[in-house]
């Protein structure tokens, strides 16, 4: 088993801490608190991203009739993971999680369970291996049937927008018509304080996460039919509250492959 280093902060554990999870250590809490001291809004971004994921999955199950999910860049399990939201509405749903972080792998095997009617699987692969991801997913999912590709907060880790867009296209190319793409990622143009804090974080030598202009996030959906209201700040995507919350530096959307 891979040794997990608890002496240095880890981005997945910091995100878990911001989400209110328990799979983190003091060193992660200290790093998370240092970030929030500079930009307190990061907790709202983390939780709004997770809430968007839940709303998009509920739409996919209840309105689009999707029963298969390919969630790439899973991160640490917290509350309302993809399989929990989907199987709550449709117990027969089948989910494949993909991540190649040893820490995530260690927790995923223990925490990502399934209903009796459905299936939840985990594949230890990188986003940068789309062909291998599709081949592995096909062991659990029927890729001749519509499938939802979930990319939540992962594309910002890819260096270069063109490379990120190519990875999205490669994954979608293996999915049939009627499949959907759900993306949400950190964005530029809404919150200068967030941009300053994230740019400073990237300069520390930590694994960088690149905030991208909204038009680049929209570019991931090229060739797809966008589900209304399109690509928007995530609190504004089919919000549960009225009036809708204020926009934040996290944009997302849902698109259907024609």
mmCIF file with all atom_site columns, N, CA, C and O in Angstrom, residues 197-235:
data_model
loop_
_atom_site.group_PDB
_atom_site.id
_atom_site.type_symbol
_atom_site.label_atom_id
_atom_site.label_alt_id
_atom_site.label_comp_id
_atom_site.label_asym_id
_atom_site.label_entity_id
_atom_site.label_seq_id
_atom_site.pdbx_PDB_ins_code
_atom_site.Cartn_x
_atom_site.Cartn_y
_atom_site.Cartn_z
_atom_site.occupancy
_atom_site.B_iso_or_equiv
_atom_site.pdbx_formal_charge
_atom_site.auth_seq_id
_atom_site.auth_comp_id
_atom_site.auth_asym_id
_atom_site.auth_atom_id
_atom_site.pdbx_PDB_model_num
ATOM 1   N N  . UNK A 1 197 ? -5.575  35.173 -5.255  1.00 0.00 ? 197 UNK A N  1
ATOM 2   C CA . UNK A 1 197 ? -5.231  34.133 -4.284  1.00 0.00 ? 197 UNK A CA 1
ATOM 3   C C  . UNK A 1 197 ? -4.772  32.852 -4.984  1.00 0.00 ? 197 UNK A C  1
ATOM 4   O O  . UNK A 1 197 ? -3.797  32.213 -4.559  1.00 0.00 ? 197 UNK A O  1
ATOM 5   N N  . UNK A 1 198 ? -5.469  32.465 -6.059  1.00 0.00 ? 198 UNK A N  1
ATOM 6   C CA . UNK A 1 198 ? -5.103  31.230 -6.756  1.00 0.00 ? 198 UNK A CA 1
ATOM 7   C C  . UNK A 1 198 ? -3.776  31.377 -7.496  1.00 0.00 ? 198 UNK A C  1
ATOM 8   O O  . UNK A 1 198 ? -2.960  30.445 -7.509  1.00 0.00 ? 198 UNK A O  1
ATOM 9   N N  . UNK A 1 199 ? -3.540  32.528 -8.098  1.00 0.00 ? 199 UNK A N  1
ATOM 10  C CA . UNK A 1 199 ? -2.260  32.755 -8.777  1.00 0.00 ? 199 UNK A CA 1
ATOM 11  C C  . UNK A 1 199 ? -1.112  32.687 -7.777  1.00 0.00 ? 199 UNK A C  1
ATOM 12  O O  . UNK A 1 199 ? -0.047  32.123 -8.069  1.00 0.00 ? 199 UNK A O  1
ATOM 13  N N  . UNK A 1 200 ? -1.323  33.244 -6.592  1.00 0.00 ? 200 UNK A N  1
ATOM 14  C CA . UNK A 1 200 ? -0.290  33.197 -5.552  1.00 0.00 ? 200 UNK A CA 1
ATOM 15  C C  . UNK A 1 200 ? -0.067  31.760 -5.093  1.00 0.00 ? 200 UNK A C  1
ATOM 16  O O  . UNK A 1 200 ? 1.078   31.333 -4.871  1.00 0.00 ? 200 UNK A O  1
ATOM 17  N N  . UNK A 1 201 ? -1.145  30.986 -4.966  1.00 0.00 ? 201 UNK A N  1
ATOM 18  C CA . UNK A 1 201 ? -1.029  29.582 -4.573  1.00 0.00 ? 201 UNK A CA 1
ATOM 19  C C  . UNK A 1 201 ? -0.225  28.802 -5.612  1.00 0.00 ? 201 UNK A C  1
ATOM 20  O O  . UNK A 1 201 ? 0.643   27.995 -5.273  1.00 0.00 ? 201 UNK A O  1
ATOM 21  N N  . UNK A 1 202 ? -0.502  29.058 -6.881  1.00 0.00 ? 202 UNK A N  1
ATOM 22  C CA . UNK A 1 202 ? 0.199   28.344 -7.949  1.00 0.00 ? 202 UNK A CA 1
ATOM 23  C C  . UNK A 1 202 ? 1.698   28.621 -7.919  1.00 0.00 ? 202 UNK A C  1
ATOM 24  O O  . UNK A 1 202 ? 2.500   27.776 -8.336  1.00 0.00 ? 202 UNK A O  1
ATOM 25  N N  . UNK A 1 203 ? 2.084   29.794 -7.425  1.00 0.00 ? 203 UNK A N  1
ATOM 26  C CA . UNK A 1 203 ? 3.500   30.178 -7.400  1.00 0.00 ? 203 UNK A CA 1
ATOM 27  C C  . UNK A 1 203 ? 4.249   29.581 -6.209  1.00 0.00 ? 203 UNK A C  1
ATOM 28  O O  . UNK A 1 203 ? 5.471   29.725 -6.117  1.00 0.00 ? 203 UNK A O  1
ATOM 29  N N  . UNK A 1 204 ? 3.529   28.875 -5.316  1.00 0.00 ? 204 UNK A N  1
ATOM 30  C CA . UNK A 1 204 ? 4.194   28.305 -4.138  1.00 0.00 ? 204 UNK A CA 1
ATOM 31  C C  . UNK A 1 204 ? 4.918   27.007 -4.448  1.00 0.00 ? 204 UNK A C  1
ATOM 32  O O  . UNK A 1 204 ? 5.650   26.489 -3.604  1.00 0.00 ? 204 UNK A O  1
ATOM 33  N N  . UNK A 1 205 ? 4.710   26.463 -5.647  1.00 0.00 ? 205 UNK A N  1
ATOM 34  C CA . UNK A 1 205 ? 5.306   25.170 -5.976  1.00 0.00 ? 205 UNK A CA 1
ATOM 35  C C  . UNK A 1 205 ? 4.344   24.019 -5.776  1.00 0.00 ? 205 UNK A C  1
ATOM 36  O O  . UNK A 1 205 ? 4.676   22.864 -6.061  1.00 0.00 ? 205 UNK A O  1
ATOM 37  N N  . UNK A 1 206 ? 3.146   24.323 -5.265  1.00 0.00 ? 206 UNK A N  1
ATOM 38  C CA . UNK A 1 206 ? 2.116   23.289 -5.136  1.00 0.00 ? 206 UNK A CA 1
ATOM 39  C C  . UNK A 1 206 ? 1.621   22.891 -6.524  1.00 0.00 ? 206 UNK A C  1
ATOM 40  O O  . UNK A 1 206 ? 1.875   23.580 -7.516  1.00 0.00 ? 206 UNK A O  1
ATOM 41  N N  . UNK A 1 207 ? 0.908   21.774 -6.611  1.00 0.00 ? 207 UNK A N  1
ATOM 42  C CA . UNK A 1 207 ? 0.321   21.371 -7.891  1.00 0.00 ? 207 UNK A CA 1
ATOM 43  C C  . UNK A 1 207 ? -0.624  22.477 -8.339  1.00 0.00 ? 207 UNK A C  1
ATOM 44  O O  . UNK A 1 207 ? -1.585  22.810 -7.632  1.00 0.00 ? 207 UNK A O  1
ATOM 45  N N  . UNK A 1 208 ? -0.361  23.108 -9.488  1.00 0.00 ? 208 UNK A N  1
ATOM 46  C CA . UNK A 1 208 ? -1.143  24.290 -9.864  1.00 0.00 ? 208 UNK A CA 1
ATOM 47  C C  . UNK A 1 208 ? -2.553  23.952 -10.334 1.00 0.00 ? 208 UNK A C  1
ATOM 48  O O  . UNK A 1 208 ? -2.824  22.844 -10.810 1.00 0.00 ? 208 UNK A O  1
ATOM 49  N N  . UNK A 1 209 ? -3.432  24.933 -10.185 1.00 0.00 ? 209 UNK A N  1
ATOM 50  C CA . UNK A 1 209 ? -4.789  24.852 -10.701 1.00 0.00 ? 209 UNK A CA 1
ATOM 51  C C  . UNK A 1 209 ? -5.043  26.166 -11.420 1.00 0.00 ? 209 UNK A C  1
ATOM 52  O O  . UNK A 1 209 ? -4.955  27.247 -10.814 1.00 0.00 ? 209 UNK A O  1
ATOM 53  N N  . UNK A 1 210 ? -5.322  26.080 -12.720 1.00 0.00 ? 210 UNK A N  1
ATOM 54  C CA . UNK A 1 210 ? -5.416  27.268 -13.562 1.00 0.00 ? 210 UNK A CA 1
ATOM 55  C C  . UNK A 1 210 ? -6.867  27.710 -13.727 1.00 0.00 ? 210 UNK A C  1
ATOM 56  O O  . UNK A 1 210 ? -7.699  26.944 -14.218 1.00 0.00 ? 210 UNK A O  1
ATOM 57  N N  . UNK A 1 211 ? -7.148  28.933 -13.302 1.00 0.00 ? 211 UNK A N  1
ATOM 58  C CA . UNK A 1 211 ? -8.463  29.519 -13.554 1.00 0.00 ? 211 UNK A CA 1
ATOM 59  C C  . UNK A 1 211 ? -8.514  29.943 -15.025 1.00 0.00 ? 211 UNK A C  1
ATOM 60  O O  . UNK A 1 211 ? -7.551  30.485 -15.550 1.00 0.00 ? 211 UNK A O  1
ATOM 61  N N  . UNK A 1 212 ? -9.657  29.705 -15.675 1.00 0.00 ? 212 UNK A N  1
ATOM 62  C CA . UNK A 1 212 ? -9.751  29.987 -17.108 1.00 0.00 ? 212 UNK A CA 1
ATOM 63  C C  . UNK A 1 212 ? -10.911 30.934 -17.414 1.00 0.00 ? 212 UNK A C  1
ATOM 64  O O  . UNK A 1 212 ? -11.939 30.913 -16.713 1.00 0.00 ? 212 UNK A O  1
ATOM 65  N N  . UNK A 1 213 ? -10.766 31.760 -18.463 1.00 0.00 ? 213 UNK A N  1
ATOM 66  C CA . UNK A 1 213 ? -11.869 32.632 -18.865 1.00 0.00 ? 213 UNK A CA 1
ATOM 67  C C  . UNK A 1 213 ? -13.109 31.810 -19.203 1.00 0.00 ? 213 UNK A C  1
ATOM 68  O O  . UNK A 1 213 ? -13.012 30.653 -19.632 1.00 0.00 ? 213 UNK A O  1
ATOM 69  N N  . UNK A 1 214 ? -14.263 32.424 -19.032 1.00 0.00 ? 214 UNK A N  1
ATOM 70  C CA . UNK A 1 214 ? -15.521 31.708 -19.229 1.00 0.00 ? 214 UNK A CA 1
ATOM 71  C C  . UNK A 1 214 ? -15.641 31.170 -20.647 1.00 0.00 ? 214 UNK A C  1
ATOM 72  O O  . UNK A 1 214 ? -16.147 30.055 -20.866 1.00 0.00 ? 214 UNK A O  1
ATOM 73  N N  . UNK A 1 215 ? -15.138 31.924 -21.651 1.00 0.00 ? 215 UNK A N  1
ATOM 74  C CA . UNK A 1 215 ? -15.280 31.442 -23.024 1.00 0.00 ? 215 UNK A CA 1
ATOM 75  C C  . UNK A 1 215 ? -14.498 30.152 -23.251 1.00 0.00 ? 215 UNK A C  1
ATOM 76  O O  . UNK A 1 215 ? -14.883 29.321 -24.083 1.00 0.00 ? 215 UNK A O  1
ATOM 77  N N  . UNK A 1 216 ? -13.418 29.947 -22.488 1.00 0.00 ? 216 UNK A N  1
ATOM 78  C CA . UNK A 1 216 ? -12.681 28.695 -22.606 1.00 0.00 ? 216 UNK A CA 1
ATOM 79  C C  . UNK A 1 216 ? -13.459 27.540 -21.965 1.00 0.00 ? 216 UNK A C  1
ATOM 80  O O  . UNK A 1 216 ? -13.441 26.416 -22.479 1.00 0.00 ? 216 UNK A O  1
ATOM 81  N N  . UNK A 1 217 ? -14.123 27.808 -20.863 1.00 0.00 ? 217 UNK A N  1
ATOM 82  C CA . UNK A 1 217 ? -14.967 26.769 -20.257 1.00 0.00 ? 217 UNK A CA 1
ATOM 83  C C  . UNK A 1 217 ? -16.127 26.440 -21.197 1.00 0.00 ? 217 UNK A C  1
ATOM 84  O O  . UNK A 1 217 ? -16.480 25.263 -21.379 1.00 0.00 ? 217 UNK A O  1
ATOM 85  N N  . UNK A 1 218 ? -16.688 27.450 -21.842 1.00 0.00 ? 218 UNK A N  1
ATOM 86  C CA . UNK A 1 218 ? -17.737 27.208 -22.844 1.00 0.00 ? 218 UNK A CA 1
ATOM 87  C C  . UNK A 1 218 ? -17.213 26.344 -23.985 1.00 0.00 ? 218 UNK A C  1
ATOM 88  O O  . UNK A 1 218 ? -17.953 25.527 -24.559 1.00 0.00 ? 218 UNK A O  1
ATOM 89  N N  . UNK A 1 219 ? -15.913 26.494 -24.298 1.00 0.00 ? 219 UNK A N  1
ATOM 90  C CA . UNK A 1 219 ? -15.318 25.743 -25.400 1.00 0.00 ? 219 UNK A CA 1
ATOM 91  C C  . UNK A 1 219 ? -15.319 24.244 -25.200 1.00 0.00 ? 219 UNK A C  1
ATOM 92  O O  . UNK A 1 219 ? -15.260 23.489 -26.176 1.00 0.00 ? 219 UNK A O  1
ATOM 93  N N  . UNK A 1 220 ? -15.383 23.797 -23.951 1.00 0.00 ? 220 UNK A N  1
ATOM 94  C CA . UNK A 1 220 ? -15.453 22.354 -23.700 1.00 0.00 ? 220 UNK A CA 1
ATOM 95  C C  . UNK A 1 220 ? -16.742 21.747 -24.262 1.00 0.00 ? 220 UNK A C  1
ATOM 96  O O  . UNK A 1 220 ? -16.810 20.539 -24.487 1.00 0.00 ? 220 UNK A O  1
ATOM 97  N N  . UNK A 1 221 ? -17.764 22.574 -24.458 1.00 0.00 ? 221 UNK A N  1
ATOM 98  C CA . UNK A 1 221 ? -19.073 22.088 -24.900 1.00 0.00 ? 221 UNK A CA 1
ATOM 99  C C  . UNK A 1 221 ? -19.279 22.245 -26.410 1.00 0.00 ? 221 UNK A C  1
ATOM 100 O O  . UNK A 1 221 ? -20.393 22.051 -26.908 1.00 0.00 ? 221 UNK A O  1
ATOM 101 N N  . UNK A 1 222 ? -18.214 22.560 -27.124 1.00 0.00 ? 222 UNK A N  1
ATOM 102 C CA . UNK A 1 222 ? -18.323 22.722 -28.576 1.00 0.00 ? 222 UNK A CA 1
ATOM 103 C C  . UNK A 1 222 ? -18.894 21.448 -29.209 1.00 0.00 ? 222 UNK A C  1
ATOM 104 O O  . UNK A 1 222 ? -18.443 20.341 -28.931 1.00 0.00 ? 222 UNK A O  1
ATOM 105 N N  . UNK A 1 223 ? -19.905 21.612 -30.051 1.00 0.00 ? 223 UNK A N  1
ATOM 106 C CA . UNK A 1 223 ? -20.529 20.480 -30.724 1.00 0.00 ? 223 UNK A CA 1
ATOM 107 C C  . UNK A 1 223 ? -21.635 19.823 -29.920 1.00 0.00 ? 223 UNK A C  1
ATOM 108 O O  . UNK A 1 223 ? -22.294 18.898 -30.418 1.00 0.00 ? 223 UNK A O  1
ATOM 109 N N  . UNK A 1 224 ? -21.852 20.277 -28.685 1.00 0.00 ? 224 UNK A N  1
ATOM 110 C CA . UNK A 1 224 ? -22.897 19.722 -27.842 1.00 0.00 ? 224 UNK A CA 1
ATOM 111 C C  . UNK A 1 224 ? -24.089 20.679 -27.778 1.00 0.00 ? 224 UNK A C  1
ATOM 112 O O  . UNK A 1 224 ? -23.953 21.882 -28.024 1.00 0.00 ? 224 UNK A O  1
ATOM 113 N N  . UNK A 1 225 ? -25.244 20.141 -27.440 1.00 0.00 ? 225 UNK A N  1
ATOM 114 C CA . UNK A 1 225 ? -26.425 20.975 -27.221 1.00 0.00 ? 225 UNK A CA 1
ATOM 115 C C  . UNK A 1 225 ? -26.477 21.336 -25.739 1.00 0.00 ? 225 UNK A C  1
ATOM 116 O O  . UNK A 1 225 ? -26.690 20.464 -24.887 1.00 0.00 ? 225 UNK A O  1
ATOM 117 N N  . UNK A 1 226 ? -26.266 22.619 -25.436 1.00 0.00 ? 226 UNK A N  1
ATOM 118 C CA . UNK A 1 226 ? -26.258 23.044 -24.044 1.00 0.00 ? 226 UNK A CA 1
ATOM 119 C C  . UNK A 1 226 ? -27.647 22.958 -23.425 1.00 0.00 ? 226 UNK A C  1
ATOM 120 O O  . UNK A 1 226 ? -28.644 23.344 -24.040 1.00 0.00 ? 226 UNK A O  1
ATOM 121 N N  . UNK A 1 227 ? -27.690 22.459 -22.214 1.00 0.00 ? 227 UNK A N  1
ATOM 122 C CA . UNK A 1 227 ? -28.912 22.455 -21.424 1.00 0.00 ? 227 UNK A CA 1
ATOM 123 C C  . UNK A 1 227 ? -29.040 23.827 -20.768 1.00 0.00 ? 227 UNK A C  1
ATOM 124 O O  . UNK A 1 227 ? -28.065 24.353 -20.228 1.00 0.00 ? 227 UNK A O  1
ATOM 125 N N  . UNK A 1 228 ? -30.209 24.449 -20.816 1.00 0.00 ? 228 UNK A N  1
ATOM 126 C CA . UNK A 1 228 ? -30.388 25.754 -20.206 1.00 0.00 ? 228 UNK A CA 1
ATOM 127 C C  . UNK A 1 228 ? -30.106 25.732 -18.710 1.00 0.00 ? 228 UNK A C  1
ATOM 128 O O  . UNK A 1 228 ? -30.349 24.731 -18.063 1.00 0.00 ? 228 UNK A O  1
ATOM 129 N N  . UNK A 1 229 ? -29.518 26.797 -18.193 1.00 0.00 ? 229 UNK A N  1
ATOM 130 C CA . UNK A 1 229 ? -29.287 28.104 -18.796 1.00 0.00 ? 229 UNK A CA 1
ATOM 131 C C  . UNK A 1 229 ? -27.925 28.263 -19.483 1.00 0.00 ? 229 UNK A C  1
ATOM 132 O O  . UNK A 1 229 ? -27.442 29.382 -19.642 1.00 0.00 ? 229 UNK A O  1
ATOM 133 N N  . UNK A 1 230 ? -27.271 27.164 -19.865 1.00 0.00 ? 230 UNK A N  1
ATOM 134 C CA . UNK A 1 230 ? -25.974 27.259 -20.514 1.00 0.00 ? 230 UNK A CA 1
ATOM 135 C C  . UNK A 1 230 ? -24.839 27.225 -19.511 1.00 0.00 ? 230 UNK A C  1
ATOM 136 O O  . UNK A 1 230 ? -24.977 26.686 -18.406 1.00 0.00 ? 230 UNK A O  1
ATOM 137 N N  . UNK A 1 231 ? -23.708 27.812 -19.893 1.00 0.00 ? 231 UNK A N  1
ATOM 138 C CA . UNK A 1 231 ? -22.549 27.883 -19.002 1.00 0.00 ? 231 UNK A CA 1
ATOM 139 C C  . UNK A 1 231 ? -22.653 29.164 -18.189 1.00 0.00 ? 231 UNK A C  1
ATOM 140 O O  . UNK A 1 231 ? -22.601 30.270 -18.744 1.00 0.00 ? 231 UNK A O  1
ATOM 141 N N  . UNK A 1 232 ? -22.816 29.014 -16.886 1.00 0.00 ? 232 UNK A N  1
ATOM 142 C CA . UNK A 1 232 ? -23.022 30.162 -15.997 1.00 0.00 ? 232 UNK A CA 1
ATOM 143 C C  . UNK A 1 232 ? -22.240 29.921 -14.709 1.00 0.00 ? 232 UNK A C  1
ATOM 144 O O  . UNK A 1 232 ? -21.744 28.823 -14.448 1.00 0.00 ? 232 UNK A O  1
ATOM 145 N N  . UNK A 1 233 ? -22.132 30.958 -13.891 1.00 0.00 ? 233 UNK A N  1
ATOM 146 C CA . UNK A 1 233 ? -21.564 30.782 -12.558 1.00 0.00 ? 233 UNK A CA 1
ATOM 147 C C  . UNK A 1 233 ? -22.399 29.729 -11.830 1.00 0.00 ? 233 UNK A C  1
ATOM 148 O O  . UNK A 1 233 ? -23.629 29.773 -11.861 1.00 0.00 ? 233 UNK A O  1
ATOM 149 N N  . UNK A 1 234 ? -21.726 28.760 -11.209 1.00 0.00 ? 234 UNK A N  1
ATOM 150 C CA . UNK A 1 234 ? -22.442 27.557 -10.767 1.00 0.00 ? 234 UNK A CA 1
ATOM 151 C C  . UNK A 1 234 ? -23.634 27.800 -9.833  1.00 0.00 ? 234 UNK A C  1
ATOM 152 O O  . UNK A 1 234 ? -24.619 27.048 -9.912  1.00 0.00 ? 234 UNK A O  1
ATOM 153 N N  . UNK A 1 235 ? -23.621 28.816 -8.959  1.00 0.00 ? 235 UNK A N  1
ATOM 154 C CA . UNK A 1 235 ? -24.836 28.994 -8.134  1.00 0.00 ? 235 UNK A CA 1
ATOM 155 C C  . UNK A 1 235 ? -26.061 29.376 -8.965  1.00 0.00 ? 235 UNK A C  1
ATOM 156 O O  . UNK A 1 235 ? -27.194 29.242 -8.493  1.00 0.00 ? 235 UNK A O  1
#
